[in-house]
Amino acid sequence: MKRSSEKAASELFAALYPRLAGWCRRLVDDDETAHEIASEAFTRLWARWTTVSEPRGFLYVTAANLVRDHWRKLERERRAVRRATDEAAVRPQPEQDDPSVRLLVQSLPERLRVPILLHYYADMPIREVSALTGRKEGTVKADLHAARELLRAHLRRSLDHTL
């Protein structure tokens, strides 16, 4: 029995790791970090191997949480650098909003961010996002719409400030 479980795990890794690592790479913009996140997601899956009914979904949700943690860490580092720079500067420069979509998605509330990451970045159909998040398909669609509207409004504001 143990042999077949190891074989299934090995086949799952071979089938899903490249795509998961690529998805993470698009989100964190760094190969090494993307591989660390994808590897950690698999490590967490192996620890719960016998209790996880949807390994692919578990991997993507776990990776999304690890990406969120990575973004938070980067933001804390940015704030620390900004504080140090502001203290050293004679006159602080006005901060420009960064209109990058990745940062905008990062700023969304988790309720909206997770469906966006799973649907648009992991190419999961709404039905699968619904199953993974435990929300009805209509709720997922509404959340995706709300997230797109927030992103659109923020991008408009950012573009208006640059004109």
PDB file of C-alpha atoms in Angstrom:
ATOM      1  CA  MET A   1       0.000   0.000   0.000  1.00  0.00           C
ATOM      2  CA  LYS A   2       2.784   2.405   0.905  1.00  0.00           C
ATOM      3  CA  ARG A   3       4.459   1.814  -2.465  1.00  0.00           C
ATOM      4  CA  SER A   4       1.329   2.784  -4.432  1.00  0.00           C
ATOM      5  CA  SER A   5       0.898   5.900  -2.276  1.00  0.00           C
ATOM      6  CA  GLU A   6       4.488   6.949  -3.002  1.00  0.00           C
ATOM      7  CA  LYS A   7       3.974   6.290  -6.703  1.00  0.00           C
ATOM      8  CA  ALA A   8       0.773   8.384  -6.728  1.00  0.00           C
ATOM      9  CA  ALA A   9       2.567  11.208  -4.921  1.00  0.00           C
ATOM     10  CA  SER A  10       5.474  11.046  -7.363  1.00  0.00           C
ATOM     11  CA  GLU A  11       3.139  11.125 -10.363  1.00  0.00           C
ATOM     12  CA  LEU A  12       1.203  14.050  -8.885  1.00  0.00           C
ATOM     13  CA  PHE A  13       4.441  15.953  -8.338  1.00  0.00           C
ATOM     14  CA  ALA A  14       5.594  15.316 -11.918  1.00  0.00           C
ATOM     15  CA  ALA A  15       2.206  16.395 -13.286  1.00  0.00           C
ATOM     16  CA  LEU A  16       1.583  19.510 -11.171  1.00  0.00           C
ATOM     17  CA  TYR A  17       4.888  20.952  -9.958  1.00  0.00           C
ATOM     18  CA  PRO A  18       5.963  22.693 -13.203  1.00  0.00           C
ATOM     19  CA  ARG A  19       2.632  24.469 -13.613  1.00  0.00           C
ATOM     20  CA  LEU A  20       2.373  25.370  -9.911  1.00  0.00           C
ATOM     21  CA  ALA A  21       5.928  26.751  -9.881  1.00  0.00           C
ATOM     22  CA  GLY A  22       5.178  28.730 -13.074  1.00  0.00           C
ATOM     23  CA  TRP A  23       2.022  30.146 -11.525  1.00  0.00           C
ATOM     24  CA  CYS A  24       3.969  31.165  -8.425  1.00  0.00           C
ATOM     25  CA  ARG A  25       6.678  32.685 -10.641  1.00  0.00           C
ATOM     26  CA  ARG A  26       4.131  34.991 -12.286  1.00  0.00           C
ATOM     27  CA  LEU A  27       2.911  36.103  -8.866  1.00  0.00           C
ATOM     28  CA  VAL A  28       6.224  36.677  -7.088  1.00  0.00           C
ATOM     29  CA  ASP A  29       8.386  37.638 -10.076  1.00  0.00           C
ATOM     30  CA  ASP A  30      11.342  35.562  -8.839  1.00  0.00           C
ATOM     31  CA  ASP A  31      12.309  32.016  -9.881  1.00  0.00           C
ATOM     32  CA  GLU A  32      13.917  30.991  -6.606  1.00  0.00           C
ATOM     33  CA  THR A  33      11.046  32.234  -4.461  1.00  0.00           C
ATOM     34  CA  ALA A  34       8.505  30.613  -6.787  1.00  0.00           C
ATOM     35  CA  HIS A  35      10.231  27.232  -6.474  1.00  0.00           C
ATOM     36  CA  GLU A  36      10.455  27.622  -2.689  1.00  0.00           C
ATOM     37  CA  ILE A  37       6.725  28.342  -2.479  1.00  0.00           C
ATOM     38  CA  ALA A  38       5.774  25.484  -4.806  1.00  0.00           C
ATOM     39  CA  SER A  39       8.041  23.093  -2.893  1.00  0.00           C
ATOM     40  CA  GLU A  40       6.603  24.202   0.436  1.00  0.00           C
ATOM     41  CA  ALA A  41       3.061  23.669  -0.872  1.00  0.00           C
ATOM     42  CA  PHE A  42       3.991  20.102  -1.842  1.00  0.00           C
ATOM     43  CA  THR A  43       5.684  19.543   1.526  1.00  0.00           C
ATOM     44  CA  ARG A  44       2.501  20.594   3.282  1.00  0.00           C
ATOM     45  CA  LEU A  45       0.479  18.330   0.998  1.00  0.00           C
ATOM     46  CA  TRP A  46       2.704  15.335   1.795  1.00  0.00           C
ATOM     47  CA  ALA A  47       2.210  15.982   5.519  1.00  0.00           C
ATOM     48  CA  ARG A  48      -1.560  15.635   5.004  1.00  0.00           C
ATOM     49  CA  TRP A  49      -1.463  13.209   2.060  1.00  0.00           C
ATOM     50  CA  THR A  50      -3.976  10.726   3.451  1.00  0.00           C
ATOM     51  CA  THR A  51      -6.519  13.366   4.480  1.00  0.00           C
ATOM     52  CA  VAL A  52      -6.552  15.650   1.414  1.00  0.00           C
ATOM     53  CA  SER A  53      -9.283  14.780  -1.060  1.00  0.00           C
ATOM     54  CA  GLU A  54      -8.378  17.429  -3.688  1.00  0.00           C
ATOM     55  CA  PRO A  55      -4.564  17.609  -3.920  1.00  0.00           C
ATOM     56  CA  ARG A  56      -4.485  20.104  -6.814  1.00  0.00           C
ATOM     57  CA  GLY A  57      -6.798  22.517  -5.047  1.00  0.00           C
ATOM     58  CA  PHE A  58      -4.920  22.069  -1.775  1.00  0.00           C
ATOM     59  CA  LEU A  59      -1.653  22.906  -3.549  1.00  0.00           C
ATOM     60  CA  TYR A  60      -2.984  26.072  -5.191  1.00  0.00           C
ATOM     61  CA  VAL A  61      -4.741  27.373  -2.082  1.00  0.00           C
ATOM     62  CA  THR A  62      -1.636  26.657   0.019  1.00  0.00           C
ATOM     63  CA  ALA A  63       0.592  28.335  -2.579  1.00  0.00           C
ATOM     64  CA  ALA A  64      -1.760  31.347  -2.711  1.00  0.00           C
ATOM     65  CA  ASN A  65      -1.454  31.691   1.065  1.00  0.00           C
ATOM     66  CA  LEU A  66       2.343  31.411   0.864  1.00  0.00           C
ATOM     67  CA  VAL A  67       2.416  34.023  -1.913  1.00  0.00           C
ATOM     68  CA  ARG A  68       0.291  36.311   0.263  1.00  0.00           C
ATOM     69  CA  ASP A  69       2.747  35.821   3.144  1.00  0.00           C
ATOM     70  CA  HIS A  70       5.630  36.611   0.771  1.00  0.00           C
ATOM     71  CA  TRP A  71       3.894  39.794  -0.402  1.00  0.00           C
ATOM     72  CA  ARG A  72       3.280  40.854   3.197  1.00  0.00           C
ATOM     73  CA  LYS A  73       6.941  40.302   4.029  1.00  0.00           C
ATOM     74  CA  LEU A  74       7.986  42.378   1.006  1.00  0.00           C
ATOM     75  CA  GLU A  75       5.592  45.151   2.008  1.00  0.00           C
ATOM     76  CA  ARG A  76       7.005  45.202   5.549  1.00  0.00           C
ATOM     77  CA  GLU A  77      10.505  45.449   4.074  1.00  0.00           C
ATOM     78  CA  ARG A  78       9.423  48.242   1.700  1.00  0.00           C
ATOM     79  CA  ARG A  79       7.894  50.190   4.582  1.00  0.00           C
ATOM     80  CA  ALA A  80      11.061  49.795   6.638  1.00  0.00           C
ATOM     81  CA  VAL A  81      13.208  51.016   3.733  1.00  0.00           C
ATOM     82  CA  ARG A  82      10.771  53.868   3.101  1.00  0.00           C
ATOM     83  CA  ARG A  83      10.899  54.918   6.772  1.00  0.00           C
ATOM     84  CA  ALA A  84      14.686  54.814   6.760  1.00  0.00           C
ATOM     85  CA  THR A  85      14.823  56.768   3.501  1.00  0.00           C
ATOM     86  CA  ASP A  86      12.300  59.333   4.718  1.00  0.00           C
ATOM     87  CA  GLU A  87      14.232  59.867   7.933  1.00  0.00           C
ATOM     88  CA  ALA A  88      17.469  60.357   5.987  1.00  0.00           C
ATOM     89  CA  ALA A  89      15.953  62.653   3.364  1.00  0.00           C
ATOM     90  CA  VAL A  90      15.941  66.371   3.879  1.00  0.00           C
ATOM     91  CA  ARG A  91      12.594  66.624   2.168  1.00  0.00           C
ATOM     92  CA  PRO A  92      10.479  63.480   1.571  1.00  0.00           C
ATOM     93  CA  GLN A  93       9.381  63.019  -2.043  1.00  0.00           C
ATOM     94  CA  PRO A  94       5.672  62.455  -2.710  1.00  0.00           C
ATOM     95  CA  GLU A  95       4.916  58.759  -3.086  1.00  0.00           C
ATOM     96  CA  GLN A  96       3.729  57.558  -6.456  1.00  0.00           C
ATOM     97  CA  ASP A  97       1.110  54.829  -6.535  1.00  0.00           C
ATOM     98  CA  ASP A  98       2.403  51.722  -8.268  1.00  0.00           C
ATOM     99  CA  PRO A  99      -0.264  50.718 -10.786  1.00  0.00           C
ATOM    100  CA  SER A 100       1.166  47.235 -11.310  1.00  0.00           C
ATOM    101  CA  VAL A 101      -1.616  44.690 -11.391  1.00  0.00           C
ATOM    102  CA  ARG A 102       0.263  42.314  -9.084  1.00  0.00           C
ATOM    103  CA  LEU A 103       0.425  44.943  -6.346  1.00  0.00           C
ATOM    104  CA  LEU A 104      -3.203  45.855  -6.915  1.00  0.00           C
ATOM    105  CA  VAL A 105      -4.279  42.218  -6.626  1.00  0.00           C
ATOM    106  CA  GLN A 106      -2.176  41.954  -3.478  1.00  0.00           C
ATOM    107  CA  SER A 107      -4.082  44.884  -1.984  1.00  0.00           C
ATOM    108  CA  LEU A 108      -7.488  43.254  -2.488  1.00  0.00           C
ATOM    109  CA  PRO A 109      -9.266  41.824   0.561  1.00  0.00           C
ATOM    110  CA  GLU A 110      -8.672  38.061   0.849  1.00  0.00           C
ATOM    111  CA  ARG A 111     -12.323  37.327   0.021  1.00  0.00           C
ATOM    112  CA  LEU A 112     -11.721  38.860  -3.432  1.00  0.00           C
ATOM    113  CA  ARG A 113      -8.014  38.094  -3.865  1.00  0.00           C
ATOM    114  CA  VAL A 114      -8.198  34.282  -3.575  1.00  0.00           C
ATOM    115  CA  PRO A 115     -10.827  33.845  -6.340  1.00  0.00           C
ATOM    116  CA  ILE A 116      -8.836  36.210  -8.616  1.00  0.00           C
ATOM    117  CA  LEU A 117      -5.625  34.227  -8.049  1.00  0.00           C
ATOM    118  CA  LEU A 118      -7.296  30.872  -8.582  1.00  0.00           C
ATOM    119  CA  HIS A 119      -9.440  31.857 -11.568  1.00  0.00           C
ATOM    120  CA  TYR A 120      -7.181  34.187 -13.533  1.00  0.00           C
ATOM    121  CA  TYR A 121      -3.695  33.143 -12.476  1.00  0.00           C
ATOM    122  CA  ALA A 122      -4.233  29.385 -12.008  1.00  0.00           C
ATOM    123  CA  ASP A 123      -6.742  29.110 -14.870  1.00  0.00           C
ATOM    124  CA  MET A 124      -9.294  27.301 -12.714  1.00  0.00           C
ATOM    125  CA  PRO A 125     -12.918  27.315 -13.849  1.00  0.00           C
ATOM    126  CA  ILE A 126     -15.443  29.041 -11.603  1.00  0.00           C
ATOM    127  CA  ARG A 127     -16.902  25.666 -10.601  1.00  0.00           C
ATOM    128  CA  GLU A 128     -13.511  24.570  -9.241  1.00  0.00           C
ATOM    129  CA  VAL A 129     -12.896  27.905  -7.481  1.00  0.00           C
ATOM    130  CA  SER A 130     -16.330  27.489  -5.911  1.00  0.00           C
ATOM    131  CA  ALA A 131     -15.500  24.000  -4.652  1.00  0.00           C
ATOM    132  CA  LEU A 132     -12.091  25.037  -3.305  1.00  0.00           C
ATOM    133  CA  THR A 133     -13.316  28.122  -1.494  1.00  0.00           C
ATOM    134  CA  GLY A 134     -16.572  26.596  -0.260  1.00  0.00           C
ATOM    135  CA  ARG A 135     -18.594  29.380  -1.882  1.00  0.00           C
ATOM    136  CA  LYS A 136     -21.483  29.117  -4.318  1.00  0.00           C
ATOM    137  CA  GLU A 137     -20.656  29.697  -7.984  1.00  0.00           C
ATOM    138  CA  GLY A 138     -22.794  32.834  -8.014  1.00  0.00           C
ATOM    139  CA  THR A 139     -20.855  34.197  -5.045  1.00  0.00           C
ATOM    140  CA  VAL A 140     -17.548  33.475  -6.775  1.00  0.00           C
ATOM    141  CA  LYS A 141     -18.787  35.276  -9.902  1.00  0.00           C
ATOM    142  CA  ALA A 142     -19.919  38.241  -7.803  1.00  0.00           C
ATOM    143  CA  ASP A 143     -16.565  38.323  -5.981  1.00  0.00           C
ATOM    144  CA  LEU A 144     -14.669  38.212  -9.291  1.00  0.00           C
ATOM    145  CA  HIS A 145     -16.827  41.070 -10.597  1.00  0.00           C
ATOM    146  CA  ALA A 146     -16.283  43.130  -7.438  1.00  0.00           C
ATOM    147  CA  ALA A 147     -12.531  42.510  -7.602  1.00  0.00           C
ATOM    148  CA  ARG A 148     -12.366  43.542 -11.264  1.00  0.00           C
ATOM    149  CA  GLU A 149     -14.296  46.735 -10.483  1.00  0.00           C
ATOM    150  CA  LEU A 150     -11.926  47.605  -7.621  1.00  0.00           C
ATOM    151  CA  LEU A 151      -8.901  46.927  -9.809  1.00  0.00           C
ATOM    152  CA  ARG A 152     -10.364  48.954 -12.680  1.00  0.00           C
ATOM    153  CA  ALA A 153     -11.099  51.925 -10.407  1.00  0.00           C
ATOM    154  CA  HIS A 154      -7.631  51.819  -8.862  1.00  0.00           C
ATOM    155  CA  LEU A 155      -5.947  51.605 -12.266  1.00  0.00           C
ATOM    156  CA  ARG A 156      -8.015  54.571 -13.489  1.00  0.00           C
ATOM    157  CA  ARG A 157      -6.979  56.644 -10.456  1.00  0.00           C
ATOM    158  CA  SER A 158      -3.331  55.667 -10.971  1.00  0.00           C
ATOM    159  CA  LEU A 159      -3.463  56.573 -14.665  1.00  0.00           C
ATOM    160  CA  ASP A 160      -5.239  59.887 -13.955  1.00  0.00           C
ATOM    161  CA  HIS A 161      -2.420  60.852 -11.560  1.00  0.00           C
ATOM    162  CA  THR A 162       0.236  60.170 -14.183  1.00  0.00           C
ATOM    163  CA  LEU A 163      -1.375  62.295 -16.895  1.00  0.00           C
TER     164      LEU A 163
END
